[in-house]
XYZ file of C-alpha atoms in Angstrom:
407
model
C 0.030 -0.372 0.130
C 1.698 2.809 -0.402
C 2.007 6.836 1.459
C -0.959 8.132 -0.544
C -3.957 5.418 0.085
C -2.461 4.925 3.764
C -3.315 8.233 4.787
C -6.627 8.435 3.021
C -7.218 5.958 5.466
C -6.312 7.270 7.735
C -7.605 10.098 7.074
C -11.041 8.410 7.284
C -10.614 6.702 10.621
C -10.192 10.041 12.354
C -12.530 11.121 10.573
C -15.085 8.977 11.535
C -13.916 9.663 15.038
C -14.439 12.836 15.986
C -17.635 12.713 13.791
C -19.521 9.803 16.198
C -17.572 11.656 19.295
C -20.324 14.772 17.822
C -23.046 12.304 17.228
C -22.902 11.946 20.717
C -22.833 15.029 22.265
C -24.986 15.923 20.267
C -27.357 12.996 21.646
C -26.509 13.685 24.800
C -26.431 17.456 25.380
C -28.795 19.744 26.645
C -28.129 23.501 27.827
C -24.785 23.704 29.044
C -23.506 22.048 26.700
C -23.258 23.487 23.809
C -19.671 25.494 24.353
C -18.958 22.001 24.348
C -20.707 20.875 21.677
C -19.466 23.713 19.029
C -15.816 23.565 20.425
C -15.342 20.136 19.186
C -16.869 20.684 16.194
C -14.630 22.756 15.760
C -12.396 20.123 16.603
C -13.181 18.109 13.872
C -13.369 21.162 11.547
C -9.426 21.701 11.807
C -8.736 17.973 12.134
C -10.419 17.700 8.643
C -8.707 20.287 6.997
C -5.132 18.410 8.073
C -5.255 15.491 6.938
C -7.316 16.843 4.378
C -4.083 18.726 3.318
C -1.868 15.417 2.052
C -0.225 14.824 5.545
C 2.558 12.374 5.154
C 1.802 8.678 6.423
C 3.605 8.835 9.902
C 2.847 11.474 10.739
C -1.376 11.169 9.860
C -0.522 7.695 11.569
C 0.669 9.693 15.086
C -2.281 12.337 14.890
C -4.625 9.139 13.820
C -3.279 8.394 17.785
C -3.499 11.025 19.427
C -7.120 11.248 18.672
C -8.170 7.932 20.103
C -6.293 8.535 22.979
C -8.146 11.785 23.383
C -11.362 9.939 22.845
C -10.762 6.681 25.144
C -10.143 9.936 27.895
C -13.335 11.989 27.095
C -15.885 8.518 26.361
C -14.727 6.503 30.075
C -17.042 7.098 32.368
C -17.150 9.247 35.132
C -15.520 8.838 39.203
C -18.547 8.943 40.883
C -18.622 8.498 44.880
C -18.940 5.034 46.980
C -22.208 4.009 47.793
C -21.016 2.548 51.545
C -22.749 5.331 54.047
C -24.555 7.655 52.937
C -27.981 8.273 53.817
C -31.048 9.859 50.821
C -34.174 11.088 52.303
C -36.874 11.144 49.354
C -40.241 12.871 49.362
C -43.357 11.402 47.355
C -42.650 7.454 46.829
C -46.060 6.026 46.600
C -45.133 5.972 42.786
C -43.150 7.351 39.798
C -39.640 8.532 39.893
C -39.558 8.677 43.768
C -41.038 4.952 44.058
C -38.767 3.598 41.034
C -35.692 5.869 43.081
C -35.884 4.511 46.309
C -35.787 1.248 44.970
C -33.046 1.627 42.562
C -30.690 2.948 45.693
C -31.890 0.741 48.162
C -30.491 -1.597 46.020
C -27.419 -0.155 45.353
C -26.800 -0.075 49.451
C -28.273 2.923 50.673
C -29.638 4.142 53.547
C -33.429 4.963 52.594
C -35.564 7.888 53.888
C -39.112 6.820 52.110
C -42.222 8.674 52.387
C -45.318 8.115 51.074
C -48.846 9.583 50.950
C -50.391 6.360 52.582
C -48.802 4.317 54.235
C -51.021 1.490 53.488
C -51.115 1.737 49.761
C -50.398 -0.125 47.044
C -46.913 2.326 46.572
C -46.077 1.376 49.529
C -46.477 -2.731 49.951
C -45.109 -3.153 47.010
C -41.420 -0.699 49.007
C -41.996 -2.731 51.472
C -42.061 -6.579 50.173
C -39.747 -5.386 47.799
C -36.594 -3.458 49.352
C -33.685 -4.545 52.721
C -34.092 -3.474 56.393
C -31.945 -0.790 54.886
C -35.358 1.321 53.909
C -37.829 3.062 56.589
C -40.767 4.293 54.668
C -42.200 6.767 56.354
C -46.223 8.306 56.005
C -45.742 12.400 55.389
C -48.154 14.579 53.817
C -45.362 16.997 53.134
C -48.114 20.238 52.654
C -48.590 19.395 56.764
C -45.441 21.148 59.306
C -46.440 19.032 62.367
C -44.852 15.814 60.005
C -42.628 16.946 58.289
C -41.602 17.894 61.777
C -41.689 14.065 62.528
C -40.249 13.038 59.683
C -36.829 14.886 60.581
C -37.156 13.116 64.707
C -37.387 9.648 62.865
C -35.102 10.314 60.447
C -32.441 11.529 63.290
C -33.408 8.660 65.792
C -32.261 6.922 62.743
C -29.643 8.767 61.791
C -28.197 8.908 65.274
C -25.132 10.693 65.199
C -24.852 10.065 60.855
C -25.790 12.620 59.105
C -27.896 12.990 55.480
C -26.219 12.519 52.510
C -28.849 14.081 49.847
C -32.623 15.115 50.062
C -34.788 14.595 46.631
C -37.768 16.419 46.483
C -40.122 14.566 44.609
C -43.412 15.185 45.506
C -45.501 17.037 43.465
C -48.917 17.651 41.857
C -50.422 18.851 38.851
C -54.561 19.328 39.955
C -56.184 21.191 37.131
C -54.982 21.710 32.929
C -57.162 24.428 31.126
C -55.932 27.565 30.465
C -55.167 30.546 32.717
C -58.381 31.985 32.653
C -60.095 29.274 33.357
C -58.130 27.606 35.766
C -59.282 27.637 39.243
C -57.624 29.622 41.632
C -58.116 26.685 43.689
C -56.238 24.911 41.692
C -53.147 27.365 41.553
C -53.348 27.300 45.522
C -53.454 23.313 45.208
C -49.971 23.415 43.097
C -48.636 26.249 44.787
C -48.945 24.296 48.021
C -47.643 21.086 46.960
C -45.055 22.213 44.541
C -43.373 25.701 46.477
C -45.102 25.972 50.011
C -44.988 21.931 50.954
C -40.748 21.516 49.129
C -39.578 24.222 51.008
C -40.981 23.076 53.836
C -39.575 19.794 53.591
C -35.889 21.286 52.582
C -35.824 23.878 55.290
C -36.325 21.025 58.074
C -33.751 18.263 57.107
C -30.961 21.758 56.007
C -29.644 21.140 58.776
C -28.660 17.329 58.619
C -27.928 18.281 54.918
C -24.965 20.850 55.864
C -23.488 18.976 58.559
C -22.649 15.497 55.874
C -21.461 18.220 53.327
C -24.931 16.396 51.409
C -26.951 17.377 48.787
C -29.370 18.241 47.157
C -31.411 16.912 44.194
C -34.860 19.168 43.068
C -37.133 17.462 40.446
C -38.840 20.337 38.649
C -40.426 20.459 34.963
C -39.824 22.812 31.439
C -43.028 24.338 31.874
C -41.217 25.966 35.524
C -38.959 27.569 32.756
C -41.121 27.296 29.253
C -45.512 28.518 28.484
C -46.466 25.245 27.781
C -50.062 26.531 27.056
C -53.299 25.077 29.484
C -50.329 24.528 32.227
C -49.864 27.851 34.100
C -50.740 26.585 37.681
C -48.605 23.884 37.501
C -45.658 25.967 35.876
C -45.954 28.555 38.516
C -45.033 26.932 41.259
C -42.718 25.245 39.794
C -41.588 28.374 38.680
C -41.597 29.677 42.650
C -40.206 26.056 43.339
C -37.064 26.291 40.293
C -35.830 30.057 42.010
C -36.603 28.645 45.356
C -33.666 26.457 44.645
C -30.892 28.643 42.696
C -31.115 30.442 45.501
C -30.707 28.394 47.270
C -27.191 26.619 45.386
C -25.333 29.522 46.468
C -26.816 30.665 49.154
C -25.353 26.812 50.249
C -21.949 27.349 48.798
C -20.020 27.901 51.670
C -20.772 25.055 52.897
C -20.063 22.693 50.402
C -23.846 21.437 50.114
C -23.879 20.808 46.805
C -27.713 21.211 45.039
C -28.545 20.074 41.632
C -32.215 20.546 39.269
C -33.205 17.484 37.197
C -35.976 18.936 34.024
C -37.940 15.610 33.084
C -39.354 15.074 30.128
C -42.466 13.553 29.570
C -43.584 9.941 31.869
C -46.575 8.745 32.663
C -46.131 9.013 36.850
C -48.643 8.928 39.097
C -52.188 10.038 37.644
C -51.326 11.041 34.182
C -52.561 8.419 32.646
C -55.292 8.111 35.066
C -58.898 8.350 33.215
C -60.930 8.658 35.816
C -58.490 10.786 37.965
C -58.796 13.069 34.672
C -62.034 12.648 33.633
C -63.182 13.991 37.788
C -61.373 17.574 37.197
C -62.815 17.824 33.741
C -66.319 17.973 35.513
C -64.845 19.727 38.513
C -64.079 22.949 35.688
C -67.018 22.855 34.190
C -69.272 22.922 37.761
C -67.058 25.357 39.003
C -66.646 27.686 36.206
C -68.725 30.957 36.606
C -71.420 30.585 33.396
C -70.712 33.675 31.444
C -67.323 32.643 30.944
C -67.628 29.233 29.901
C -70.675 30.766 28.194
C -67.879 32.463 25.978
C -65.698 29.799 26.157
C -67.446 26.703 25.320
C -67.921 23.288 26.416
C -66.423 21.933 23.365
C -63.160 23.879 24.325
C -63.494 22.732 27.400
C -63.422 19.089 26.749
C -61.044 19.734 23.785
C -58.672 20.186 26.529
C -58.996 17.130 28.206
C -58.013 14.833 25.658
C -55.236 16.032 24.756
C -53.685 16.665 28.141
C -55.571 12.000 28.108
C -54.089 11.938 25.045
C -50.420 13.588 25.123
C -50.141 10.949 28.427
C -51.096 7.798 27.052
C -48.178 8.598 23.887
C -45.790 9.231 27.744
C -42.924 7.097 27.767
C -43.603 4.463 30.616
C -39.982 3.969 31.424
C -38.845 6.140 34.268
C -35.112 5.199 34.358
C -32.941 8.015 32.085
C -34.602 10.138 35.205
C -34.059 7.246 37.899
C -30.628 7.647 36.831
C -29.832 10.936 36.565
C -30.400 10.283 40.068
C -28.191 8.640 41.174
C -25.410 10.888 39.624
C -26.796 13.436 40.678
C -25.861 11.906 43.932
C -22.721 10.097 43.235
C -20.852 12.859 41.065
C -18.131 14.658 42.874
C -18.533 17.206 40.787
C -22.555 16.985 39.980
C -24.398 19.724 37.820
C -26.300 22.549 38.578
C -29.102 22.110 36.346
C -29.992 18.304 34.095
C -32.060 17.172 31.570
C -33.978 13.365 31.682
C -35.582 12.416 28.885
C -36.082 12.289 25.310
C -36.242 15.340 23.382
C -36.015 17.793 26.620
C -31.978 18.863 25.438
C -33.377 19.810 22.271
C -36.429 21.074 23.636
C -33.953 23.791 25.780
C -31.689 24.266 22.871
C -34.348 25.572 21.070
C -35.961 27.301 23.813
C -32.691 29.106 24.604
C -30.854 30.144 21.147
C -34.353 30.782 18.893
C -36.517 33.280 18.869
C -39.441 33.446 21.076
C -41.784 32.808 17.481
C -40.345 29.743 16.903
C -39.614 28.080 20.505
C -43.447 29.370 20.383
C -44.626 27.705 18.010
C -42.382 24.213 19.075
C -44.201 23.941 22.036
C -47.535 24.116 20.590
C -46.451 21.897 18.028
C -45.387 18.790 21.018
C -48.012 19.536 23.161
C -51.581 20.816 22.354
C -52.610 20.618 18.979
C -55.197 22.386 19.658
C -58.122 22.491 16.693
C -61.359 23.815 18.688
C -60.717 28.536 19.004
C -63.376 29.135 21.483
C -66.891 29.919 21.352
C -67.460 33.375 21.021
C -63.975 34.385 18.826
C -65.265 31.267 16.770
C -68.740 33.993 16.780
C -66.483 37.136 15.879
C -64.744 34.831 12.964
C -67.805 34.621 11.724
C -69.430 38.420 11.445
C -66.190 39.326 10.171
C -65.819 36.644 7.166
C -69.869 37.677 6.820
C -69.149 41.271 7.197
C -65.841 41.121 4.568
C -68.168 39.142 2.208
C -70.728 42.415 2.275
C -67.819 44.460 2.153
C -66.399 43.014 -1.468
C -70.280 42.697 -2.775
C -70.498 46.257 -2.270
C -67.389 46.825 -3.581
C -68.143 44.897 -6.775
C -71.046 46.459 -7.235
C -70.018 49.998 -7.250
C -67.019 49.288 -9.771
C -69.780 47.547 -11.787
C -71.341 51.045 -11.924
C -68.421 52.495 -11.909
C -68.311 50.994 -16.111
C -71.998 51.490 -16.906
């Protein structure tokens, strides 16, 4: 094989390594990884140009070896902290992310404190039957400060002099669906009570144990707390308040050595999301409590379509919770955990578009992937019909005037 042919094949090998690395970074990327992704693309272009200049075979071989070495370092699994002796407190373990995380962490050897709303429910029974004696089950409603305080006392009694390694704020609710104007005030308060005030109460209560151990706080939030998802105003507002609180806490706890991370999952089947009876109950509650004038302006068909779209979206959500559970584990064991994690299919792309594209494009993207409404509010439909009739009448008058001028 002559030197030219050898250089060509080495060139193809180097290019394949860089292009493969770029694709891997893109598929796993999130917004904070964009600068490194751009740098990797720049390196790919530089190496491609050097190789294309027909460098000598020996030099090309050296570049190929260096590239493979750097790639192996980059793609090596990151170091993790040992599990031994670490205790984790998790809220909302009846089902969903909390339930799956409690089981995973228990299997890994963590000492787990798992809170449930119903100590006699199916979720609690599964935890008792499938987990080790290290797991402690606590019945806690995080909106009740007395229960949160009792959970602290029970946790301290189990831990002894040992501090708490991590708090996983997972408990949350989405108690309604619908336009911001249609959403009931009780729904706004319900979301704030659990998603913000409840999480705030738990976090403040357990902070002394976390500071003692220089531990970490991991909070499950939602993209709807940062992006304007249609018909999720009450839920999104509560998550937005939570995000700001957690982000402020991150700055304040840095001198104490406490690491704070927030996880933004994509759509998954958790809690009541796939419960048809739940959505129907919420739908009927909304119809019964809307003012007659508001219901007349929007129309029952408009409200019903929103319910149907939510059900359809929930059914298409992923049942595999492992992306979020894996991310929680990573945030607990990484020597330097990230401030923000994006877990699940599509959420990284969504944040990329939201961060780097014009709002008009970002808004259209959200509407396309979330709720594709076809029914317009009744009052708007009547107004559009009236405008159409007026436009037709104006066209007829204009045509008659033109005919008169011709005559």
